[in-house]
Amino acid sequence: MRKALAVAQESLASGDVPVGAIILNKDYEIVATAHNERELHSDPTAHAEVVALRRAAEKIGHWRLEGHTIFITLEPCAMCAGAIAQSRISTVVFGAWDEKAGAVGSMWDLLRDPRSLFKVEVRSGLLERECADLLKDFIRGVRKRD
């Protein structure tokens, strides 16, 4: 998660919300890293998770990411939770909760819903304070500029 936090800080250069994602294979080797790139590319789907999933699939040459784990500094939204499920990622680990748009336990729980086709192990709260503080500092900075 510390690596995901470092990657999240790279979002700040483009003015995007600092969210980072790291995907590891079953041998705990980093397959992909990404941060939010919505502002950078004017792409509403360029959340850290989606960018990381695309990079991991490209690197391994297949869209199925079974046996992989994704570490994310912020609880995934509905779009990202859906993409994670579709990628067949085995485990999701996230830091900060997203009480307004989180789809892995806060607002919804798409990955553990009993009706879901794909079962994903979810772990929450890893370095929660550090992840939340990074986001809070960013939001405070945005509010000061407005």
C-alpha atoms as an extended CHARMM CRD file, in Angstrom:
* protein
*
       146  EXT
         1         1  MET       CA              0.0000000000        0.0000000000        0.0000000000  PROA      1               0.0000000000
         2         2  ARG       CA              2.9250000000        2.3460000000        0.5730000000  PROA      2               0.0000000000
         3         3  LYS       CA              3.8250000000        1.9670000000       -3.0990000000  PROA      3               0.0000000000
         4         4  ALA       CA              0.2030000000        2.7610000000       -4.0380000000  PROA      4               0.0000000000
         5         5  LEU       CA              0.3920000000        5.9020000000       -1.8840000000  PROA      5               0.0000000000
         6         6  ALA       CA              3.5700000000        6.9870000000       -3.6610000000  PROA      6               0.0000000000
         7         7  VAL       CA              1.9220000000        6.3990000000       -7.0400000000  PROA      7               0.0000000000
         8         8  ALA       CA             -1.1720000000        8.3330000000       -5.8990000000  PROA      8               0.0000000000
         9         9  GLN       CA              0.9640000000       11.4200000000       -5.3530000000  PROA      9               0.0000000000
        10        10  GLU       CA              1.8070000000       11.4010000000       -9.0700000000  PROA      10              0.0000000000
        11        11  SER       CA             -1.8410000000       12.3850000000       -9.7260000000  PROA      11              0.0000000000
        12        12  LEU       CA             -1.1890000000       15.7410000000       -8.1190000000  PROA      12              0.0000000000
        13        13  ALA       CA              0.9320000000       16.9410000000      -11.0520000000  PROA      13              0.0000000000
        14        14  SER       CA             -2.1270000000       16.8430000000      -13.3260000000  PROA      14              0.0000000000
        15        15  GLY       CA             -4.4720000000       18.2160000000      -10.6750000000  PROA      15              0.0000000000
        16        16  ASP       CA             -6.3090000000       14.9450000000      -10.3170000000  PROA      16              0.0000000000
        17        17  VAL       CA             -7.5740000000       13.3560000000       -7.1230000000  PROA      17              0.0000000000
        18        18  PRO       CA             -4.6170000000       11.4510000000       -5.6350000000  PROA      18              0.0000000000
        19        19  VAL       CA             -5.6090000000        7.8050000000       -5.9190000000  PROA      19              0.0000000000
        20        20  GLY       CA             -3.0780000000        5.0920000000       -6.6460000000  PROA      20              0.0000000000
        21        21  ALA       CA             -3.3810000000        1.4340000000       -7.6020000000  PROA      21              0.0000000000
        22        22  ILE       CA             -0.8570000000       -1.4060000000       -7.7490000000  PROA      22              0.0000000000
        23        23  ILE       CA             -1.5190000000       -4.8770000000       -9.1690000000  PROA      23              0.0000000000
        24        24  LEU       CA              0.5590000000       -7.8230000000       -7.9650000000  PROA      24              0.0000000000
        25        25  ASN       CA              0.6490000000      -11.3150000000       -9.4140000000  PROA      25              0.0000000000
        26        26  LYS       CA              0.4860000000      -14.4910000000       -7.3210000000  PROA      26              0.0000000000
        27        27  ASP       CA              4.2630000000      -14.2620000000       -6.7500000000  PROA      27              0.0000000000
        28        28  TYR       CA              3.8300000000      -10.7350000000       -5.3100000000  PROA      28              0.0000000000
        29        29  GLU       CA              5.5870000000       -9.1340000000       -8.2630000000  PROA      29              0.0000000000
        30        30  ILE       CA              4.2820000000       -5.7550000000       -9.4270000000  PROA      30              0.0000000000
        31        31  VAL       CA              2.5050000000       -6.1650000000      -12.7550000000  PROA      31              0.0000000000
        32        32  ALA       CA              1.0790000000       -2.6510000000      -13.0710000000  PROA      32              0.0000000000
        33        33  THR       CA              0.8920000000        0.6920000000      -11.3050000000  PROA      33              0.0000000000
        34        34  ALA       CA             -1.4200000000        3.5970000000      -12.0230000000  PROA      34              0.0000000000
        35        35  HSD       CA             -2.8690000000        6.7790000000      -10.6240000000  PROA      35              0.0000000000
        36        36  ASN       CA             -5.9330000000        8.7680000000      -11.5820000000  PROA      36              0.0000000000
        37        37  GLU       CA             -5.5530000000       10.2430000000      -15.0720000000  PROA      37              0.0000000000
        38        38  ARG       CA             -8.9820000000       11.7710000000      -15.6680000000  PROA      38              0.0000000000
        39        39  GLU       CA             -7.7070000000       15.3300000000      -15.8380000000  PROA      39              0.0000000000
        40        40  LEU       CA             -4.5740000000       14.3390000000      -17.7150000000  PROA      40              0.0000000000
        41        41  HSD       CA             -6.5070000000       12.6660000000      -20.5590000000  PROA      41              0.0000000000
        42        42  SER       CA             -9.9810000000       14.2410000000      -20.1820000000  PROA      42              0.0000000000
        43        43  ASP       CA            -11.2370000000       10.6850000000      -19.7090000000  PROA      43              0.0000000000
        44        44  PRO       CA            -13.9500000000       10.0140000000      -17.1330000000  PROA      44              0.0000000000
        45        45  THR       CA            -12.9950000000        6.3190000000      -17.0400000000  PROA      45              0.0000000000
        46        46  ALA       CA             -9.3190000000        6.9410000000      -16.2640000000  PROA      46              0.0000000000
        47        47  HSD       CA             -9.5920000000        6.0500000000      -12.5880000000  PROA      47              0.0000000000
        48        48  ALA       CA             -6.4570000000        4.5100000000      -11.0930000000  PROA      48              0.0000000000
        49        49  GLU       CA             -8.0470000000        1.0510000000      -10.9240000000  PROA      49              0.0000000000
        50        50  VAL       CA             -9.1730000000        1.0070000000      -14.5590000000  PROA      50              0.0000000000
        51        51  VAL       CA             -5.8160000000        2.2970000000      -15.8030000000  PROA      51              0.0000000000
        52        52  ALA       CA             -3.9980000000       -0.3340000000      -13.7200000000  PROA      52              0.0000000000
        53        53  LEU       CA             -6.2750000000       -3.1200000000      -14.9920000000  PROA      53              0.0000000000
        54        54  ARG       CA             -5.6100000000       -2.0790000000      -18.5980000000  PROA      54              0.0000000000
        55        55  ARG       CA             -1.8500000000       -1.9980000000      -18.0230000000  PROA      55              0.0000000000
        56        56  ALA       CA             -1.8140000000       -5.3620000000      -16.2440000000  PROA      56              0.0000000000
        57        57  ALA       CA             -3.8670000000       -7.0350000000      -18.9840000000  PROA      57              0.0000000000
        58        58  GLU       CA             -1.5800000000       -5.5860000000      -21.6350000000  PROA      58              0.0000000000
        59        59  LYS       CA              1.5310000000       -6.7350000000      -19.7880000000  PROA      59              0.0000000000
        60        60  ILE       CA              0.3950000000      -10.3200000000      -19.2560000000  PROA      60              0.0000000000
        61        61  GLY       CA             -1.3360000000      -10.5180000000      -22.6370000000  PROA      61              0.0000000000
        62        62  HSD       CA             -4.7270000000      -11.4840000000      -21.2770000000  PROA      62              0.0000000000
        63        63  TRP       CA             -7.6850000000       -9.7250000000      -19.6870000000  PROA      63              0.0000000000
        64        64  ARG       CA             -8.2400000000      -12.4060000000      -17.0340000000  PROA      64              0.0000000000
        65        65  LEU       CA             -6.3130000000      -11.3930000000      -13.9310000000  PROA      65              0.0000000000
        66        66  GLU       CA             -7.1310000000      -14.3990000000      -11.7480000000  PROA      66              0.0000000000
        67        67  GLY       CA             -4.6290000000      -14.8590000000       -8.9520000000  PROA      67              0.0000000000
        68        68  HSD       CA             -3.7810000000      -11.1400000000       -8.9470000000  PROA      68              0.0000000000
        69        69  THR       CA             -4.2790000000       -8.6590000000       -6.1320000000  PROA      69              0.0000000000
        70        70  ILE       CA             -5.0160000000       -4.9610000000       -6.5250000000  PROA      70              0.0000000000
        71        71  PHE       CA             -4.0460000000       -2.4700000000       -3.8300000000  PROA      71              0.0000000000
        72        72  ILE       CA             -5.9250000000        0.8440000000       -4.0370000000  PROA      72              0.0000000000
        73        73  THR       CA             -5.6200000000        3.8700000000       -1.7860000000  PROA      73              0.0000000000
        74        74  LEU       CA             -9.3810000000        4.5770000000       -1.9650000000  PROA      74              0.0000000000
        75        75  GLU       CA            -12.4010000000        2.2860000000       -1.9280000000  PROA      75              0.0000000000
        76        76  PRO       CA            -13.4280000000        1.6260000000       -5.5530000000  PROA      76              0.0000000000
        77        77  CYS       CA            -16.4920000000        3.2970000000       -7.0570000000  PROA      77              0.0000000000
        78        78  ALA       CA            -19.2040000000        1.3160000000       -8.8800000000  PROA      78              0.0000000000
        79        79  MET       CA            -17.4540000000        1.6150000000      -12.2480000000  PROA      79              0.0000000000
        80        80  CYS       CA            -14.1500000000        0.3910000000      -10.8430000000  PROA      80              0.0000000000
        81        81  ALA       CA            -15.7450000000       -2.3870000000       -8.7840000000  PROA      81              0.0000000000
        82        82  GLY       CA            -17.4540000000       -3.6070000000      -11.9550000000  PROA      82              0.0000000000
        83        83  ALA       CA            -14.1970000000       -3.5020000000      -13.9040000000  PROA      83              0.0000000000
        84        84  ILE       CA            -12.4150000000       -5.3580000000      -11.1040000000  PROA      84              0.0000000000
        85        85  ALA       CA            -15.0910000000       -8.0740000000      -11.1090000000  PROA      85              0.0000000000
        86        86  GLN       CA            -14.9660000000       -8.3760000000      -14.8960000000  PROA      86              0.0000000000
        87        87  SER       CA            -11.1680000000       -8.7080000000      -14.8190000000  PROA      87              0.0000000000
        88        88  ARG       CA            -11.4540000000      -11.6650000000      -12.4380000000  PROA      88              0.0000000000
        89        89  ILE       CA             -9.0190000000      -10.0870000000       -9.9580000000  PROA      89              0.0000000000
        90        90  SER       CA             -8.8880000000      -12.3930000000       -6.9370000000  PROA      90              0.0000000000
        91        91  THR       CA             -8.2580000000       -9.9180000000       -4.1270000000  PROA      91              0.0000000000
        92        92  VAL       CA             -8.9070000000       -6.2240000000       -3.5310000000  PROA      92              0.0000000000
        93        93  VAL       CA             -7.1310000000       -4.3670000000       -0.7460000000  PROA      93              0.0000000000
        94        94  PHE       CA             -7.9920000000       -0.7130000000       -0.1950000000  PROA      94              0.0000000000
        95        95  GLY       CA             -7.0300000000        1.9710000000        2.2730000000  PROA      95              0.0000000000
        96        96  ALA       CA             -9.5320000000        4.7810000000        2.7680000000  PROA      96              0.0000000000
        97        97  TRP       CA            -13.2940000000        4.3790000000        2.7020000000  PROA      97              0.0000000000
        98        98  ASP       CA            -15.3130000000        6.4800000000        0.2410000000  PROA      98              0.0000000000
        99        99  GLU       CA            -18.5080000000        7.2220000000        2.1300000000  PROA      99              0.0000000000
       100       100  LYS       CA            -20.0370000000        9.1230000000       -0.8160000000  PROA      100             0.0000000000
       101       101  ALA       CA            -19.3120000000        6.8380000000       -3.7700000000  PROA      101             0.0000000000
       102       102  GLY       CA            -17.7050000000        3.6550000000       -2.4670000000  PROA      102             0.0000000000
       103       103  ALA       CA            -19.0090000000        0.4320000000       -3.9780000000  PROA      103             0.0000000000
       104       104  VAL       CA            -17.1070000000       -2.1050000000       -1.8830000000  PROA      104             0.0000000000
       105       105  GLY       CA            -18.8680000000       -1.6000000000        1.4330000000  PROA      105             0.0000000000
       106       106  SER       CA            -19.7550000000        2.0770000000        1.9090000000  PROA      106             0.0000000000
       107       107  MET       CA            -22.6490000000        2.9120000000       -0.4180000000  PROA      107             0.0000000000
       108       108  TRP       CA            -22.8560000000       -0.4850000000       -2.1140000000  PROA      108             0.0000000000
       109       109  ASP       CA            -20.9700000000       -3.7490000000       -1.9180000000  PROA      109             0.0000000000
       110       110  LEU       CA            -20.8020000000       -4.9100000000       -5.5010000000  PROA      110             0.0000000000
       111       111  LEU       CA            -17.9020000000       -7.3060000000       -5.0690000000  PROA      111             0.0000000000
       112       112  ARG       CA            -19.4190000000       -9.2620000000       -2.1760000000  PROA      112             0.0000000000
       113       113  ASP       CA            -23.0620000000       -9.1120000000       -3.1980000000  PROA      113             0.0000000000
       114       114  PRO       CA            -24.4210000000      -12.6750000000       -3.1340000000  PROA      114             0.0000000000
       115       115  ARG       CA            -25.9420000000      -12.0820000000       -6.5910000000  PROA      115             0.0000000000
       116       116  SER       CA            -22.5490000000      -11.2780000000       -8.1280000000  PROA      116             0.0000000000
       117       117  LEU       CA            -21.2200000000      -13.7590000000      -10.6360000000  PROA      117             0.0000000000
       118       118  PHE       CA            -17.5970000000      -13.3050000000       -9.5590000000  PROA      118             0.0000000000
       119       119  LYS       CA            -16.4240000000      -13.6040000000       -5.9710000000  PROA      119             0.0000000000
       120       120  VAL       CA            -13.6140000000      -11.2950000000       -4.9240000000  PROA      120             0.0000000000
       121       121  GLU       CA            -11.8580000000      -11.2930000000       -1.5720000000  PROA      121             0.0000000000
       122       122  VAL       CA            -11.9050000000       -7.7830000000       -0.0800000000  PROA      122             0.0000000000
       123       123  ARG       CA             -9.6910000000       -6.3500000000        2.6390000000  PROA      123             0.0000000000
       124       124  SER       CA            -10.2180000000       -2.7910000000        3.7950000000  PROA      124             0.0000000000
       125       125  GLY       CA             -8.4960000000       -0.2160000000        5.9420000000  PROA      125             0.0000000000
       126       126  LEU       CA             -4.8430000000       -0.9460000000        5.1330000000  PROA      126             0.0000000000
       127       127  LEU       CA             -2.9830000000        2.2860000000        5.9850000000  PROA      127             0.0000000000
       128       128  GLU       CA             -6.4180000000        3.8770000000        6.1290000000  PROA      128             0.0000000000
       129       129  ARG       CA             -5.2820000000        7.0110000000        7.9230000000  PROA      129             0.0000000000
       130       130  GLU       CA             -2.4170000000        7.7310000000        5.5090000000  PROA      130             0.0000000000
       131       131  CYS       CA             -4.6590000000        7.1470000000        2.4970000000  PROA      131             0.0000000000
       132       132  ALA       CA             -7.4390000000        9.3190000000        3.9150000000  PROA      132             0.0000000000
       133       133  ASP       CA             -5.0260000000       12.0990000000        4.9100000000  PROA      133             0.0000000000
       134       134  LEU       CA             -3.6510000000       12.3250000000        1.3660000000  PROA      134             0.0000000000
       135       135  LEU       CA             -7.1860000000       12.8050000000        0.0200000000  PROA      135             0.0000000000
       136       136  LYS       CA             -8.1860000000       15.2540000000        2.7630000000  PROA      136             0.0000000000
       137       137  ASP       CA             -5.0930000000       17.3870000000        2.1120000000  PROA      137             0.0000000000
       138       138  PHE       CA             -5.9320000000       17.4590000000       -1.6120000000  PROA      138             0.0000000000
       139       139  ILE       CA             -9.5540000000       18.4810000000       -0.9510000000  PROA      139             0.0000000000
       140       140  ARG       CA             -8.4490000000       21.2350000000        1.4390000000  PROA      140             0.0000000000
       141       141  GLY       CA             -6.0920000000       22.5710000000       -1.2290000000  PROA      141             0.0000000000
       142       142  VAL       CA             -8.8490000000       22.5940000000       -3.8480000000  PROA      142             0.0000000000
       143       143  ARG       CA            -11.2050000000       24.4340000000       -1.5070000000  PROA      143             0.0000000000
       144       144  LYS       CA             -8.5800000000       27.0780000000       -0.7600000000  PROA      144             0.0000000000
       145       145  ARG       CA             -8.1620000000       27.7690000000       -4.4820000000  PROA      145             0.0000000000
       146       146  ASP       CA            -11.9260000000       28.1260000000       -5.0480000000  PROA      146             0.0000000000
